[in-house]
JSON list of C-alpha atoms in Angstrom, two decimals:
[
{"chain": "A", "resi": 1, "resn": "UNK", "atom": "CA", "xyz": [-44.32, -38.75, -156.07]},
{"chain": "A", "resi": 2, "resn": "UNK", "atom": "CA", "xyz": [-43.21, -37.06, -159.56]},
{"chain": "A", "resi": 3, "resn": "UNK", "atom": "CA", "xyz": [-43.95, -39.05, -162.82]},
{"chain": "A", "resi": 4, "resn": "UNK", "atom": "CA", "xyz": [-41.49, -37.87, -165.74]},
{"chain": "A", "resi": 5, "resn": "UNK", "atom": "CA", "xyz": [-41.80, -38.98, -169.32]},
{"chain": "A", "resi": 6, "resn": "UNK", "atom": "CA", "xyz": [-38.97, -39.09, -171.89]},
{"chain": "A", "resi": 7, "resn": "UNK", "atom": "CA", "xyz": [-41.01, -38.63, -174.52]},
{"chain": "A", "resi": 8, "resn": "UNK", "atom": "CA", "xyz": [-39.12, -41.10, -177.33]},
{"chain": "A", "resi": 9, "resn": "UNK", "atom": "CA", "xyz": [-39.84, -44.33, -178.51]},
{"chain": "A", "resi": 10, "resn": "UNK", "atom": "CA", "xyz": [-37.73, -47.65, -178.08]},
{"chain": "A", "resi": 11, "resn": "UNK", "atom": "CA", "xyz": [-34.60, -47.45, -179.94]},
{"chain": "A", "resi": 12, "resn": "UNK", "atom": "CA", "xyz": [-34.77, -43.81, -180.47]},
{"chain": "A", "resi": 13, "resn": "UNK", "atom": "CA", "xyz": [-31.45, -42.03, -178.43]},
{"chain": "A", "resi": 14, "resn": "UNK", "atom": "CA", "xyz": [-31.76, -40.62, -175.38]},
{"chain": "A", "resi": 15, "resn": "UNK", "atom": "CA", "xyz": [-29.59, -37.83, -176.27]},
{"chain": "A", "resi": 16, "resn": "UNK", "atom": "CA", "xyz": [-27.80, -35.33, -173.88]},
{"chain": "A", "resi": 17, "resn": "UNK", "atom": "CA", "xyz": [-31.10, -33.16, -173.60]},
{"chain": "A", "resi": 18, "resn": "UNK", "atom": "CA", "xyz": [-33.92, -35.31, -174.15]},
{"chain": "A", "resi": 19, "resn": "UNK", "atom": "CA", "xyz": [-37.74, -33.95, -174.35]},
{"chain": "A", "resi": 20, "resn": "UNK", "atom": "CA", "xyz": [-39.09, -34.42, -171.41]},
{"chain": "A", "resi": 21, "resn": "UNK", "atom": "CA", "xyz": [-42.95, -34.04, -169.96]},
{"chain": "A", "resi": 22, "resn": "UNK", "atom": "CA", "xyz": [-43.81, -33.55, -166.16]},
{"chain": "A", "resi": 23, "resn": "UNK", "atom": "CA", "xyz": [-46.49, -35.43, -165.44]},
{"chain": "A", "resi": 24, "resn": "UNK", "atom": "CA", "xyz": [-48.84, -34.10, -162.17]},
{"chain": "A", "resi": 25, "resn": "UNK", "atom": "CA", "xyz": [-49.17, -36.73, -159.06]},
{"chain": "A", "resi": 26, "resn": "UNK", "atom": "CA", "xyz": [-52.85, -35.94, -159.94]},
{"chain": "A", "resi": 27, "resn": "UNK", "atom": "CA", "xyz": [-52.98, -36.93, -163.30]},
{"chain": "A", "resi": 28, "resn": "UNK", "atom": "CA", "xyz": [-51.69, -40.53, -162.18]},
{"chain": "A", "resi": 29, "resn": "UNK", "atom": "CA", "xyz": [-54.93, -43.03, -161.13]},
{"chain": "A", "resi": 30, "resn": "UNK", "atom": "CA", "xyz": [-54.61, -45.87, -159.34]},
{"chain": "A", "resi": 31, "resn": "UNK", "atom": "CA", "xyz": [-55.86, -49.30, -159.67]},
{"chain": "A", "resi": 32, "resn": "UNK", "atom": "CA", "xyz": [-59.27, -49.66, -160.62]},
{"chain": "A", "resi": 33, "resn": "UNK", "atom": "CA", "xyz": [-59.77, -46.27, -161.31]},
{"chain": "A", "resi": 34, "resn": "UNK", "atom": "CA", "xyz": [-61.26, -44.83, -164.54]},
{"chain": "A", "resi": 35, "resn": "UNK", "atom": "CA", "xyz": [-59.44, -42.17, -167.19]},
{"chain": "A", "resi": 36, "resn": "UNK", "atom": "CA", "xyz": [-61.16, -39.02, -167.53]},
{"chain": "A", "resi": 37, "resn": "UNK", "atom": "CA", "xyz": [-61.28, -37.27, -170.48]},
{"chain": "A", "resi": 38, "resn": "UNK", "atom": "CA", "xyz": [-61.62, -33.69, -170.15]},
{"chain": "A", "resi": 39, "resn": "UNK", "atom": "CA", "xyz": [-64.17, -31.69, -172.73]},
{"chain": "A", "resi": 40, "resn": "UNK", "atom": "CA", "xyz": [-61.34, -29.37, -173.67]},
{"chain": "A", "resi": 41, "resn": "UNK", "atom": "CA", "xyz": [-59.90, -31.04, -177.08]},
{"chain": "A", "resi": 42, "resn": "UNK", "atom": "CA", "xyz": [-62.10, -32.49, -179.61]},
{"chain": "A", "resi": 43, "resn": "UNK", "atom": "CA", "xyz": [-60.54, -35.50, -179.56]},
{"chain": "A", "resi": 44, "resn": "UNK", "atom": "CA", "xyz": [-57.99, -38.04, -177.90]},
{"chain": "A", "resi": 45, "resn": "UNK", "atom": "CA", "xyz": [-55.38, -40.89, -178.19]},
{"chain": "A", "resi": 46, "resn": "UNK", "atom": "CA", "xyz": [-54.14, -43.15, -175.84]},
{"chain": "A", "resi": 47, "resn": "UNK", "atom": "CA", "xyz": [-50.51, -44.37, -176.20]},
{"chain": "A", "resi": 48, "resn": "UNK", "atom": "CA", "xyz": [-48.48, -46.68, -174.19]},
{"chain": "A", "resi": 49, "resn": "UNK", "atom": "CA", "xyz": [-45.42, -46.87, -172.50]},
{"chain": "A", "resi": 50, "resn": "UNK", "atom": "CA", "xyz": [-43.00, -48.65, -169.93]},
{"chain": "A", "resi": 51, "resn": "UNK", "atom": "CA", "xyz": [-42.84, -47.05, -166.57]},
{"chain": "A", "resi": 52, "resn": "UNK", "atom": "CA", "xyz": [-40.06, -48.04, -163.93]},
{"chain": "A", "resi": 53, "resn": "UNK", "atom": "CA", "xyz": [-40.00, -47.03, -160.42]},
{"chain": "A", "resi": 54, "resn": "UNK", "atom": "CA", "xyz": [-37.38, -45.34, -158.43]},
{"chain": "A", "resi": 55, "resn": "UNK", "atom": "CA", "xyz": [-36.44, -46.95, -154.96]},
{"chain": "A", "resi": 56, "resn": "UNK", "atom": "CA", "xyz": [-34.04, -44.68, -153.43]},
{"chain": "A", "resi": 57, "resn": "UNK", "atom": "CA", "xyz": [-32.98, -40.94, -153.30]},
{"chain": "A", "resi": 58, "resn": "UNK", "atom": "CA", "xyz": [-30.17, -40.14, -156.08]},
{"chain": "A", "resi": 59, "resn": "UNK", "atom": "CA", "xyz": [-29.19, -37.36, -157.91]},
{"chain": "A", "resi": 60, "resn": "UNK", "atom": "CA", "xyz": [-27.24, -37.25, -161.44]},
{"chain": "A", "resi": 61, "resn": "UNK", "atom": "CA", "xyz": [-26.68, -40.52, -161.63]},
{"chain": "A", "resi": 62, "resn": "UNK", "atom": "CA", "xyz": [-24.68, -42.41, -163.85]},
{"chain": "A", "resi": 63, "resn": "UNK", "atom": "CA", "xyz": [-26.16, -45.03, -166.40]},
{"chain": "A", "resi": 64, "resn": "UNK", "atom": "CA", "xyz": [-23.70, -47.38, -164.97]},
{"chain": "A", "resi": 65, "resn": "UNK", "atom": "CA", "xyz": [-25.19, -47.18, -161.55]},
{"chain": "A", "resi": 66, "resn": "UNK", "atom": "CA", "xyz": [-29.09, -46.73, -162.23]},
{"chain": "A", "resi": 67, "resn": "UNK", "atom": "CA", "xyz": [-29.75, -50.55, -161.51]},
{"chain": "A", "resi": 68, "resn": "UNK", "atom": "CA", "xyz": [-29.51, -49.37, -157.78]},
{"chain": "A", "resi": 69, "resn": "UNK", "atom": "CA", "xyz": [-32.26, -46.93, -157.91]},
{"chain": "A", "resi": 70, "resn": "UNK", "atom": "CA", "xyz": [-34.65, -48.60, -159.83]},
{"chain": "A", "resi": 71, "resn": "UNK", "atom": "CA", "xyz": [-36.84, -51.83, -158.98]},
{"chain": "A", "resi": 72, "resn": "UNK", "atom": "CA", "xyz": [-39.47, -52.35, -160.80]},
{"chain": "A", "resi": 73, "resn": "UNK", "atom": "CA", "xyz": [-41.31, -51.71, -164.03]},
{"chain": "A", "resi": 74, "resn": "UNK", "atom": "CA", "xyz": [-45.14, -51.69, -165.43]},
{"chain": "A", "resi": 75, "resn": "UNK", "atom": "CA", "xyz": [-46.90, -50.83, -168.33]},
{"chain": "A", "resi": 76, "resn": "UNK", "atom": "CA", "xyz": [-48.80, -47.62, -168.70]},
{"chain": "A", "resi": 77, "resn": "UNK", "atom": "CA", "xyz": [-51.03, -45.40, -170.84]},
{"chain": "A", "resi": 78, "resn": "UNK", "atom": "CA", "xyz": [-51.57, -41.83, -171.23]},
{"chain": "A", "resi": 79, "resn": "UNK", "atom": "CA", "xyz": [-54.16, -39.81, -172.28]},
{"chain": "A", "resi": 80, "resn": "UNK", "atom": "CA", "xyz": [-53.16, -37.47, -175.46]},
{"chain": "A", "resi": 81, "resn": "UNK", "atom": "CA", "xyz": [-55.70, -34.77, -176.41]},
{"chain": "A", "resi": 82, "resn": "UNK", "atom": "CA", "xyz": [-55.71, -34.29, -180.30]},
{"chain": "A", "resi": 83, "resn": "UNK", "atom": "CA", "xyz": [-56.97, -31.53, -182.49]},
{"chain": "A", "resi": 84, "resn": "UNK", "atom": "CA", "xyz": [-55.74, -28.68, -180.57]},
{"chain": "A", "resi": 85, "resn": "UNK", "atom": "CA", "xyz": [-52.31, -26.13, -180.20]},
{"chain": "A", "resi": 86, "resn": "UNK", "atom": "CA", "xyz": [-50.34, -28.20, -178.03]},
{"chain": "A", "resi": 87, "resn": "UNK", "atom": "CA", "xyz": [-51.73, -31.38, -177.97]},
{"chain": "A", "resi": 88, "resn": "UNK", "atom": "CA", "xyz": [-47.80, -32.67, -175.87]},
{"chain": "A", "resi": 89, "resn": "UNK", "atom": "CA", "xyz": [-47.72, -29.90, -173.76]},
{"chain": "A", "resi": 90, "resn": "UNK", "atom": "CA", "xyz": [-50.94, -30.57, -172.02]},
{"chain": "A", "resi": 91, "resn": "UNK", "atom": "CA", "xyz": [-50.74, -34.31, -172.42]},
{"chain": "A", "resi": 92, "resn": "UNK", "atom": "CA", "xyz": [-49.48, -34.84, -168.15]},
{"chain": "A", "resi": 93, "resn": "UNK", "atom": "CA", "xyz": [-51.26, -31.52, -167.26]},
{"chain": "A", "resi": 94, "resn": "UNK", "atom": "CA", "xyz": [-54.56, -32.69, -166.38]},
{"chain": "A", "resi": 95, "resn": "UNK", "atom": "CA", "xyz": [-55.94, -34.93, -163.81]},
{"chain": "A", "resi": 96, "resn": "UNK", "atom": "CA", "xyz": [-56.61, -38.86, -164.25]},
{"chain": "A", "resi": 97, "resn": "UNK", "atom": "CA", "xyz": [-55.08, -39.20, -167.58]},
{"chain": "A", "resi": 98, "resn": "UNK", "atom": "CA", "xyz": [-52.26, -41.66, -166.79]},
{"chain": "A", "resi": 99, "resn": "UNK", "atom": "CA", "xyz": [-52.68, -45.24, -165.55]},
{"chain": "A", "resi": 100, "resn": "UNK", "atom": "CA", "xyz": [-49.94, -47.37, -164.22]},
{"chain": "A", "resi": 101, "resn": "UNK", "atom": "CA", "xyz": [-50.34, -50.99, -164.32]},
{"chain": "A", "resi": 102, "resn": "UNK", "atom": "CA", "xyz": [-49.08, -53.18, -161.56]},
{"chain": "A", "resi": 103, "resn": "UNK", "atom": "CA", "xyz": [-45.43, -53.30, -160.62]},
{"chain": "A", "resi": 104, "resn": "UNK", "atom": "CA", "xyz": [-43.56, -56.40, -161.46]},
{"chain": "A", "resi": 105, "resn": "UNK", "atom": "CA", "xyz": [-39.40, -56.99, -161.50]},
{"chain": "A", "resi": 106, "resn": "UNK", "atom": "CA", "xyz": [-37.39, -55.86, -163.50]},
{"chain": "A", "resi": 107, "resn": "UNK", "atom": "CA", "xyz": [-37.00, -57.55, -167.39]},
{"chain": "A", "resi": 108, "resn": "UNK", "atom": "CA", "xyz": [-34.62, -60.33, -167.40]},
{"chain": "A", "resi": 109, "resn": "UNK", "atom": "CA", "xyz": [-34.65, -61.17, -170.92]},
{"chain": "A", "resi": 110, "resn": "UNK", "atom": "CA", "xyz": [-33.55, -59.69, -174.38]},
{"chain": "A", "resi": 111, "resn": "UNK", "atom": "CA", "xyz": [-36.76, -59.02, -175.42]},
{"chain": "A", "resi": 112, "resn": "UNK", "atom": "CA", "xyz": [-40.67, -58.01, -174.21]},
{"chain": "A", "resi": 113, "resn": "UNK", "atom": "CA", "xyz": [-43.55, -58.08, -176.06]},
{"chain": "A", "resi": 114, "resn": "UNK", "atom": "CA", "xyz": [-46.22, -55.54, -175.18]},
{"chain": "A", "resi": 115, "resn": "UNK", "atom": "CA", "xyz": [-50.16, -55.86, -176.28]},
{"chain": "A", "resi": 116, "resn": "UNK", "atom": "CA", "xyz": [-52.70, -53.57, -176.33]},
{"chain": "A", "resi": 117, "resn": "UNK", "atom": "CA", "xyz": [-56.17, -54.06, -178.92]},
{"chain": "A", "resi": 118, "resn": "UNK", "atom": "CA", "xyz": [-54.58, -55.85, -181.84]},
{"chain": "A", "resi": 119, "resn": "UNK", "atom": "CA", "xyz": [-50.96, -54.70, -181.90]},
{"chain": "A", "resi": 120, "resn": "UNK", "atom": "CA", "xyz": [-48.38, -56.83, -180.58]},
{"chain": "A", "resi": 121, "resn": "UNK", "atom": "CA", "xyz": [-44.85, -54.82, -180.23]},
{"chain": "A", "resi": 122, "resn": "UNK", "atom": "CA", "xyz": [-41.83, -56.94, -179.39]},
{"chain": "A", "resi": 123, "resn": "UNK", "atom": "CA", "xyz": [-39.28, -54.82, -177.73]},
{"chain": "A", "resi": 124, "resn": "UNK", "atom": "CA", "xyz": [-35.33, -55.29, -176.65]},
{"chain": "A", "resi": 125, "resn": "UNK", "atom": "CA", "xyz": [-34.80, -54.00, -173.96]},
{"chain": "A", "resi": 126, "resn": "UNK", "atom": "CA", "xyz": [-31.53, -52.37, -174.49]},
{"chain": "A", "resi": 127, "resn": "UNK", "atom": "CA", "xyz": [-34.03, -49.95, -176.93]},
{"chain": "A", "resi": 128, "resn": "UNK", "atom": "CA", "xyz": [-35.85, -48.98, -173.69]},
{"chain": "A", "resi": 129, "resn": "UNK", "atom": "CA", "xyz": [-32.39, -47.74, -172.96]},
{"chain": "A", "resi": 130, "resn": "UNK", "atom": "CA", "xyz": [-34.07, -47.28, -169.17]},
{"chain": "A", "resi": 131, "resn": "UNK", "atom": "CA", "xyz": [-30.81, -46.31, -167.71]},
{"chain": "A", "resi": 132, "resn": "UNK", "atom": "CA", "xyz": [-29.76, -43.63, -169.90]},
{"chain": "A", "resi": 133, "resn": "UNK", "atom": "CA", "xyz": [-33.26, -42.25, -169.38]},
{"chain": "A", "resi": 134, "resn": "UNK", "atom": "CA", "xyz": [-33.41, -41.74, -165.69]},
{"chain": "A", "resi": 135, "resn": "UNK", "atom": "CA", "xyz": [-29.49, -40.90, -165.70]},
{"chain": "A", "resi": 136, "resn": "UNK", "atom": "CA", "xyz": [-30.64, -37.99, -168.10]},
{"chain": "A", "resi": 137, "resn": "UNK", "atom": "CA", "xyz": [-33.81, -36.98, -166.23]},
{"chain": "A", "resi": 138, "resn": "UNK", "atom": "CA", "xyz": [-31.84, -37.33, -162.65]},
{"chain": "A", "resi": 139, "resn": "UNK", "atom": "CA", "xyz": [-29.05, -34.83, -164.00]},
{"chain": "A", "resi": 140, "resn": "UNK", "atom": "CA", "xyz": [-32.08, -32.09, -163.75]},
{"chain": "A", "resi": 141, "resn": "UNK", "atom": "CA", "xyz": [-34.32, -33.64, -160.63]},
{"chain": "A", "resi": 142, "resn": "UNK", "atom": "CA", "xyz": [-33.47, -34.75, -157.55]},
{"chain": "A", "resi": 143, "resn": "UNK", "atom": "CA", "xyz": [-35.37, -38.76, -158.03]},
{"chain": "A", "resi": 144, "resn": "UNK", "atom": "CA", "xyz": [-36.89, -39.79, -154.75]},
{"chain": "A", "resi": 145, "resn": "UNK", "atom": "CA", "xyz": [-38.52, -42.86, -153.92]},
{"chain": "A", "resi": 146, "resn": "UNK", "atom": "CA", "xyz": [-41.73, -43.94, -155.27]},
{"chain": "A", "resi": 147, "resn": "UNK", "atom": "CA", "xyz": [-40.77, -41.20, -158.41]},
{"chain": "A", "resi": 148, "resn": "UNK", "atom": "CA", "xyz": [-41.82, -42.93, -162.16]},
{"chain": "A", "resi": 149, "resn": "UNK", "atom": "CA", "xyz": [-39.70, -42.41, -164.98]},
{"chain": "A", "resi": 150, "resn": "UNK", "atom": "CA", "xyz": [-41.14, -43.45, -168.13]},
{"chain": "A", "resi": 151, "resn": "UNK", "atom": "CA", "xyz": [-38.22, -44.14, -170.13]},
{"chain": "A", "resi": 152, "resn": "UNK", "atom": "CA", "xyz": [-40.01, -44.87, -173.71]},
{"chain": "A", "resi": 153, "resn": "UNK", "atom": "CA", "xyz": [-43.34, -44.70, -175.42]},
{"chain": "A", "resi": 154, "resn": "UNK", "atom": "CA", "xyz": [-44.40, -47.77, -177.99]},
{"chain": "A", "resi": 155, "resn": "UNK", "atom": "CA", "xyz": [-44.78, -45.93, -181.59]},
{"chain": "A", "resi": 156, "resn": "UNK", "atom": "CA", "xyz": [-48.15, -45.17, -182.33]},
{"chain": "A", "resi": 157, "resn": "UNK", "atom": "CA", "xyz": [-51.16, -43.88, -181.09]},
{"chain": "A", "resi": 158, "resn": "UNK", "atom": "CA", "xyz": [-54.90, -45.72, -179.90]},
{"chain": "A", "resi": 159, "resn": "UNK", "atom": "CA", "xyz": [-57.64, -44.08, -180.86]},
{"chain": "A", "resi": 160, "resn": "UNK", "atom": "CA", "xyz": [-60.67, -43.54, -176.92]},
{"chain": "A", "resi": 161, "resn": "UNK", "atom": "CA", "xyz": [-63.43, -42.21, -176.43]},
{"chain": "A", "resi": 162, "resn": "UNK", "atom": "CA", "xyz": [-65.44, -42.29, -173.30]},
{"chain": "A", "resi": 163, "resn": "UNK", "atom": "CA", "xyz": [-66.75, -45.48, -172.89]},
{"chain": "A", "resi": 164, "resn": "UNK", "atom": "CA", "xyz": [-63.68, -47.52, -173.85]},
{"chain": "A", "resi": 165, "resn": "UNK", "atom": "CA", "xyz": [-62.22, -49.96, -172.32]},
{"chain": "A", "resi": 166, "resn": "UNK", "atom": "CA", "xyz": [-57.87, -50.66, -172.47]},
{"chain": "A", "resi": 167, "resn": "UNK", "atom": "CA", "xyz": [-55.89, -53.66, -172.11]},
{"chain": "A", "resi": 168, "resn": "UNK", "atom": "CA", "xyz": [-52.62, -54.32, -172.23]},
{"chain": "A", "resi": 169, "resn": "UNK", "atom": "CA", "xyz": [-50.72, -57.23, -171.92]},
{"chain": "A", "resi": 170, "resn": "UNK", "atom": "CA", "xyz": [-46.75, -57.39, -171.38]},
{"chain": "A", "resi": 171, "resn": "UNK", "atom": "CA", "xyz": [-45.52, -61.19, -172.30]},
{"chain": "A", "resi": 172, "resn": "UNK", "atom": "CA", "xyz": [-48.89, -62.59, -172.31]},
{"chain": "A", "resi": 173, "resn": "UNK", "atom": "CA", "xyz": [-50.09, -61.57, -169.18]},
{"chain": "A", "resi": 174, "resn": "UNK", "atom": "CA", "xyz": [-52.70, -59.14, -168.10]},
{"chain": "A", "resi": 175, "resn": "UNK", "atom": "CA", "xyz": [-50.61, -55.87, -167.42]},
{"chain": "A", "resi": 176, "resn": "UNK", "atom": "CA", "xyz": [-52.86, -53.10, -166.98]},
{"chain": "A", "resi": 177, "resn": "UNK", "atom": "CA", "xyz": [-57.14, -52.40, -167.47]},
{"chain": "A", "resi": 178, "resn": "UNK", "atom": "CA", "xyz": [-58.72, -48.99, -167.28]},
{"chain": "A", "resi": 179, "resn": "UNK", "atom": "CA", "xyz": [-61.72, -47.56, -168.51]},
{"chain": "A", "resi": 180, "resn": "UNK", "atom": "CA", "xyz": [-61.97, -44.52, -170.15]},
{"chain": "A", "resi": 181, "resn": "UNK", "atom": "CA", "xyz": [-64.77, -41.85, -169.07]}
]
């Protein structure tokens, strides 16, 4: 399994060429598991974005037809280092820095809100713009099943620190807990 972020925010354009980050199978924890914060930057952020799964093999695929390789969707956060050259480039480069939340269908409103702390973001979800983001990252990679896209960040940045504990909360309901180490 491959994890690929586009890194943009809701609403922003996907663009022909999009900036995207490989993220390493390693760097992805699963359920229960804690975030690790390496002792290589002198600080970090968290930030949060929505994740959605791919179900079968494709290749450049058109927006049109993305609904048929993608399932399901789930919040997630990512470990940003911060104070250092590169803080993006070595944000999906390290292990345990990226937890998924669980998996749940696909939205089937206008609009999601997304929680995490004291911020409340309410989101379209045409500004996820989810298929033009894995049509643009399957035009370089082959998608296979099981692969994450994350097709959009939330704006902003939370402030970790070992010791932490997220939450975040997608329409209400609990979405996704880690703890940071």
């Amino acid at each position: 399994m491959k994890a690929i972020a586009v890194l943009r925010c809701p609403g922003d354009s996907v663009g022909t060429s999009p900036r995207m980050q490989l993220i390493a199978d390693s760097a992805i924890v699963g359920a229960g598991r804690p975030l690790f914060l390496p002792d290589f930057a002198p600080s970090w952020r968290a930030r949060v974005g929505l994740a959605f799964k791919i179900s079968r093999l494709g290749k450049d695929i058109a927006p049109r037809f993305v609904g048929r390789y993608v399932d399901a969707f789930c919040a997630c956060v990512q470990m940003v280092p911060e104070g250092m050259e590169g803080d993006e480039a070595s944000g999906g480069l390290f292990d345990n820095c990226m937890a998924l939340g669980a998996w749940r269908g696909l939205p089937d409103g206008d609009m999601i809100e997304v929680g995490i702390g004291d911020s409340l973001h309410r989101v379209k979800v045409d500004d996820i713009a989810m298929p033009q983001a894995v049509a643009a990252v399957s035009r370089y990679a082959t998608l296979k099943t099981g692969d994450v896209i994350v097709a959009a960040f939330l704006p902003g940045f939370v402030d970790v620190a070992a010791g932490d504990g997220l939450a975040v909360y997608i329409d209400g309901e609990p979405a996704l807990s880690a703890r940071v180490r």
